[in-house]
Short mmCIF file of C-alpha atoms and ligand atoms in Angstrom, two decimals:
data_model
loop_
_atom_site.label_atom_id
_atom_site.label_comp_id
_atom_site.label_asym_id
_atom_site.label_seq_id
_atom_site.Cartn_x
_atom_site.Cartn_y
_atom_site.Cartn_z
CA MET A 231 -108.12 140.61 240.63
CA SER A 232 -103.98 139.67 239.92
CA LEU A 233 -102.70 136.54 239.31
CA GLY A 234 -100.79 136.92 242.21
CA TRP A 235 -103.56 136.52 244.27
CA TRP A 236 -105.29 133.74 242.21
CA ARG A 237 -102.10 131.82 242.72
CA GLN A 238 -102.07 132.49 246.39
CA TRP A 239 -105.66 131.80 246.46
CA ARG A 240 -104.77 128.26 244.87
CA ARG A 241 -101.94 127.66 246.63
CA LYS A 242 -103.52 127.82 249.80
CA ARG A 243 -106.52 125.80 248.60
CA ILE A 244 -104.10 122.96 247.76
CA LEU A 245 -102.22 123.10 250.78
CA ALA A 246 -105.41 122.88 252.77
CA THR A 247 -107.35 120.01 250.99
CA ARG A 248 -104.47 117.89 249.50
CA ALA A 249 -101.59 118.32 251.82
CA ILE A 250 -99.54 115.01 252.00
CA PRO A 251 -100.67 112.66 254.90
CA ASP A 252 -98.50 112.41 257.91
CA ALA A 253 -97.89 108.59 257.82
CA LEU A 254 -96.92 108.81 254.42
CA TRP A 255 -94.41 112.10 254.77
CA GLN A 256 -93.07 110.75 257.76
CA ALA A 257 -92.32 106.89 256.16
CA THR A 258 -90.82 109.61 253.41
CA LEU A 259 -88.46 111.07 255.42
CA GLU A 260 -87.60 107.66 257.21
CA GLN A 261 -86.29 106.31 253.76
CA TYR A 262 -84.54 109.26 252.80
CA PRO A 263 -81.80 110.65 255.31
CA PHE A 264 -81.16 113.32 253.34
CA LEU A 265 -84.58 114.53 253.62
CA ALA A 266 -84.71 113.57 257.39
CA GLY A 267 -81.29 115.69 258.39
CA ARG A 268 -82.83 118.89 257.43
CA ARG A 269 -83.85 121.40 259.56
CA ALA A 270 -87.76 121.44 261.07
CA ASP A 271 -88.66 124.47 259.13
CA GLU A 272 -86.44 123.20 255.66
CA ARG A 273 -88.58 119.86 255.88
CA ALA A 274 -92.01 121.65 256.21
CA ARG A 275 -91.33 123.83 253.26
CA LEU A 276 -90.17 120.91 251.61
CA ARG A 277 -93.66 119.49 252.46
CA GLU A 278 -95.50 122.01 251.23
CA LEU A 279 -93.64 122.09 248.07
CA ALA A 280 -94.12 118.82 247.34
CA THR A 281 -97.35 118.89 248.01
CA LEU A 282 -98.00 121.62 245.19
CA PHE A 283 -95.60 119.83 242.96
CA LEU A 284 -97.79 116.78 243.02
CA ALA A 285 -100.95 119.12 242.43
CA ALA A 286 -99.25 120.36 239.31
CA LYS A 287 -97.31 117.23 237.79
CA GLU A 288 -98.62 114.64 236.10
CA PHE A 289 -97.00 110.84 236.91
CA SER A 290 -97.36 108.13 234.51
CA GLY A 291 -95.88 104.72 234.68
CA ALA A 292 -94.29 102.91 231.76
CA GLY A 293 -94.91 99.46 230.79
CA GLY A 294 -97.78 99.19 232.97
CA LEU A 295 -95.87 100.22 236.40
CA VAL A 296 -98.67 101.56 238.77
CA VAL A 297 -97.36 105.09 240.48
CA THR A 298 -98.36 104.44 243.86
CA ASP A 299 -98.63 107.18 246.40
CA ALA A 300 -95.51 106.42 248.08
CA MET A 301 -93.86 106.61 244.67
CA ALA A 302 -95.13 109.82 243.43
CA VAL A 303 -94.47 111.63 247.01
CA ALA A 304 -90.86 109.88 247.47
CA ILE A 305 -90.23 111.82 244.04
CA SER A 306 -91.87 114.71 244.51
CA ALA A 307 -89.88 115.20 247.88
CA GLN A 308 -86.66 114.63 246.17
CA ALA A 309 -87.27 117.01 243.27
CA CYS A 310 -88.29 119.94 245.43
CA LEU A 311 -84.93 119.72 246.95
CA PRO A 312 -83.01 121.55 244.90
CA VAL A 313 -85.96 124.63 244.45
CA LEU A 314 -86.73 124.51 248.51
CA GLU A 315 -85.18 128.47 248.27
CA LEU A 316 -85.93 129.12 244.50
CA GLY A 317 -89.14 128.42 244.10
CA LEU A 318 -91.56 125.80 242.35
CA GLN A 319 -91.99 128.16 239.21
CA ARG A 320 -88.84 127.14 238.33
CA TYR A 321 -90.13 124.07 237.29
CA ASP A 322 -93.16 125.70 235.66
CA GLY A 323 -91.71 124.38 231.62
CA PHE A 324 -92.52 120.73 231.90
CA VAL A 325 -95.60 118.79 233.53
CA GLY A 326 -94.89 114.93 232.85
CA ILE A 327 -92.61 112.93 234.77
CA VAL A 328 -92.73 109.23 233.48
CA VAL A 329 -91.85 106.55 235.62
CA HIS A 330 -90.25 102.99 234.61
CA ALA A 331 -89.41 99.96 236.78
CA ASP A 332 -86.08 99.74 235.63
CA PRO A 333 -83.03 101.88 233.90
CA VAL A 334 -84.25 101.63 229.78
CA LEU A 335 -81.36 100.72 227.30
CA ALA A 336 -81.44 103.63 224.70
CA ARG A 337 -80.21 103.61 221.41
CA ARG A 338 -77.73 106.01 220.46
CA GLU A 339 -75.64 107.17 217.61
CA HIS A 340 -71.79 108.91 217.59
CA ALA A 341 -69.95 110.05 214.95
CA ASP A 342 -66.20 109.84 215.61
CA ASP A 343 -63.48 112.08 214.70
CA ILE A 344 -63.57 110.52 211.06
CA GLY A 345 -67.20 110.78 210.49
CA VAL A 346 -67.94 107.21 211.35
CA VAL A 347 -71.16 106.34 213.05
CA HIS A 348 -71.46 104.20 216.09
CA GLU A 349 -74.54 102.84 217.24
CA TYR A 350 -74.65 101.71 221.10
CA ASP A 351 -77.00 101.23 224.00
CA GLU A 352 -77.19 103.72 226.85
CA GLU A 353 -78.39 102.61 230.36
CA LEU A 354 -80.35 105.53 231.15
CA SER A 355 -81.93 105.66 235.14
CA GLY A 356 -82.98 109.37 234.11
CA GLU A 357 -83.78 111.76 231.77
CA ALA A 358 -84.82 115.26 231.43
CA MET A 359 -85.58 117.08 228.03
CA HIS A 360 -86.12 120.55 227.25
CA GLY A 361 -89.64 121.03 227.74
CA GLY A 362 -90.26 117.56 228.05
CA PRO A 363 -91.26 114.91 230.41
CA VAL A 364 -89.02 113.81 233.23
CA MET A 365 -87.79 109.85 232.92
CA LEU A 366 -87.09 108.05 236.34
CA ALA A 367 -86.01 104.84 237.01
CA TRP A 368 -88.18 103.58 240.15
CA SER A 369 -85.29 101.05 241.23
CA ASP A 370 -82.77 103.98 241.54
CA VAL A 371 -85.41 106.26 243.19
CA ALA A 372 -86.31 103.70 245.71
CA ASP A 373 -82.50 102.79 246.52
CA ALA A 374 -81.63 106.52 246.82
CA GLY A 375 -81.57 106.21 250.65
CA THR A 376 -78.46 103.99 250.81
CA THR A 377 -76.65 105.10 247.19
CA SER A 378 -76.54 108.87 249.24
CA ALA A 379 -73.34 107.30 250.51
CA GLU A 380 -72.12 107.63 247.59
CA ALA A 381 -73.30 110.98 246.19
CA TYR A 382 -75.86 109.47 243.91
CA ASN A 383 -79.25 110.90 243.52
CA VAL A 384 -80.93 110.11 240.14
CA VAL A 385 -84.13 112.51 241.10
CA VAL A 386 -82.04 115.55 242.45
CA HIS A 387 -79.72 114.85 239.05
CA GLU A 388 -82.50 115.39 236.80
CA PHE A 389 -84.25 118.25 238.44
CA ALA A 390 -80.56 120.15 238.36
CA HIS A 391 -81.05 119.52 234.74
CA VAL A 392 -84.32 121.15 234.77
CA LEU A 393 -83.41 123.53 236.69
CA ASP A 394 -80.53 124.42 234.56
CA MET A 395 -82.40 124.29 230.96
CA HIS A 396 -84.98 126.56 232.65
CA GLY A 397 -82.32 129.07 234.29
CA GLY A 398 -79.50 128.87 231.39
CA LEU A 399 -77.15 128.09 234.45
CA THR A 400 -74.28 126.46 232.58
CA GLU A 401 -75.24 128.17 229.16
CA GLY A 402 -72.52 129.62 227.29
CA ALA A 403 -70.23 127.20 229.13
CA HIS A 404 -68.47 125.33 225.76
CA GLU A 405 -68.41 128.33 223.92
CA HIS A 406 -64.54 129.54 223.38
CA ARG A 407 -65.03 133.23 225.29
CA ARG A 408 -62.75 136.11 226.44
CA ASP A 409 -62.21 135.98 230.05
CA GLY A 410 -64.86 137.53 231.80
CA ALA A 411 -67.48 136.84 229.09
CA ARG A 412 -69.06 133.83 230.88
CA GLY A 413 -70.23 135.92 234.18
CA ALA A 414 -67.63 134.81 237.25
CA TRP A 415 -70.19 132.25 238.71
CA LEU A 416 -70.15 129.87 235.32
CA GLN A 417 -66.47 131.15 235.05
CA ALA A 418 -65.63 129.75 238.28
CA LEU A 419 -68.11 126.35 237.65
CA VAL A 420 -66.21 125.87 234.65
CA ASP A 421 -62.60 126.13 236.30
CA GLU A 422 -63.72 123.33 239.14
CA TYR A 423 -64.88 121.25 235.85
CA ASP A 424 -61.46 121.68 234.21
CA ALA A 425 -59.94 120.87 237.33
CA PHE A 426 -62.16 117.65 237.96
CA CYS A 427 -61.10 116.56 234.39
CA VAL A 428 -57.80 117.06 235.11
CA GLY A 429 -57.98 114.46 238.23
CA LEU A 430 -59.96 112.03 235.81
CA ILE A 431 -56.57 111.91 233.79
CA ARG A 432 -54.63 111.16 236.99
CA ARG A 433 -56.84 109.09 238.14
CA ASP A 434 -57.83 110.65 241.16
CA GLU A 435 -60.18 109.43 243.98
CA SER A 436 -63.57 111.51 244.03
CA LEU A 437 -66.62 111.58 245.48
CA LEU A 438 -68.47 112.58 242.10
CA ASP A 439 -68.99 109.97 239.40
CA PRO A 440 -66.54 110.10 236.34
CA TYR A 441 -69.51 110.98 234.21
CA ALA A 442 -69.36 114.60 235.53
CA GLY A 443 -66.37 114.57 233.18
CA GLU A 444 -68.75 114.46 230.07
CA ALA A 445 -69.60 118.43 230.04
CA VAL A 446 -70.10 121.06 232.24
CA GLU A 447 -73.95 120.56 232.41
CA GLU A 448 -72.99 116.89 233.60
CA PHE A 449 -70.73 118.07 236.13
CA PHE A 450 -73.08 120.57 237.76
CA ALA A 451 -75.59 117.69 237.82
CA VAL A 452 -73.70 115.33 239.22
CA ALA A 453 -72.35 118.06 241.73
CA ALA A 454 -76.05 118.76 242.87
CA GLU A 455 -76.42 115.27 243.61
CA ALA A 456 -73.26 115.50 246.35
CA PHE A 457 -74.63 118.46 247.52
CA PHE A 458 -77.96 117.28 248.61
CA VAL A 459 -77.21 113.93 249.61
CA ALA A 460 -73.76 114.39 250.59
CA PRO A 461 -73.09 118.01 251.45
CA ARG A 462 -69.96 117.43 253.93
CA ALA A 463 -67.91 115.20 251.96
CA LEU A 464 -68.42 117.35 249.04
CA GLN A 465 -67.36 120.65 250.82
CA ILE A 466 -64.35 118.61 252.28
CA GLU A 467 -63.10 117.58 248.93
CA ARG A 468 -64.41 120.79 246.87
CA PRO A 469 -65.02 123.37 249.36
CA LYS A 470 -65.03 125.97 246.40
CA LEU A 471 -67.60 123.86 244.17
CA TYR A 472 -69.79 123.75 247.30
CA ASN A 473 -69.68 127.42 247.90
CA LEU A 474 -70.82 127.75 244.22
CA LEU A 475 -73.82 125.29 244.74
CA ARG A 476 -74.50 127.05 247.81
CA GLU A 477 -74.92 130.41 245.96
CA VAL A 478 -76.84 128.94 242.95
CA PHE A 479 -79.45 127.00 245.42
CA ARG A 480 -79.41 129.39 248.23
CA GLN A 481 -78.90 126.41 250.72
CA ASP A 482 -76.16 125.35 253.01
CA PRO A 483 -77.36 121.39 253.50
CA ALA A 484 -73.99 120.80 255.29
CA LEU A 485 -74.69 122.55 258.42
CA THR A 486 -77.20 120.12 259.27
CA LEU A 487 -76.02 117.02 257.02
CA ALA A 488 -73.05 114.57 257.31
ZN1 ZN B 265 -77.47 114.22 233.45
#
């Protein structure tokens, strides 16, 4: 009796007994056009993955927030987009999802170049930590249907980080390396990041939020948002970056989405 058999059996049982109800799934699609606009076979697979995701992860509300079925399905469906072709095991490294009603203020410290420590509050719509829970602000998740026009999606952003932390996609991006040491994919991503940062200084218009200039891993997560919710716009603005993401996610959302 192999683990493969057990996994398969468990998967079938969850899909048969705990499938997301039709009405709830349809309501979720209607709210998020970047889900509704995917091919029928992709939507069907996404529904299966979201069902398995719901069974495997633990949702909790912070500050008395009650996480309803509709909220959990909305989060699961968007969270599963990046792993649609990669498989749910990419998310095995964490279990908890903590949902806040609104963005959270986090106290941050930053030491400047001369060693002076500055304290400030950062407003977080989401956060992903290594092995820890994923935090999301429901207000941002709920708005994702309309903010997709600005290529913004907090769920995709945080789960792109989870995928990156688990798979080490951007690992080594900040180390000073000889040409070729990074691998072709990461080097190409770093080149796109460097070009984006030059554009930021020139104040070029971009679909990508300036926050993408913070670090390569943020660039990857912000670009993933655009890739999944405004793919054609990203493909037009940064075709090389689009192709890098198409390669890593093994999907081509611009084929069916605006
Ligand atoms: Zn981030």
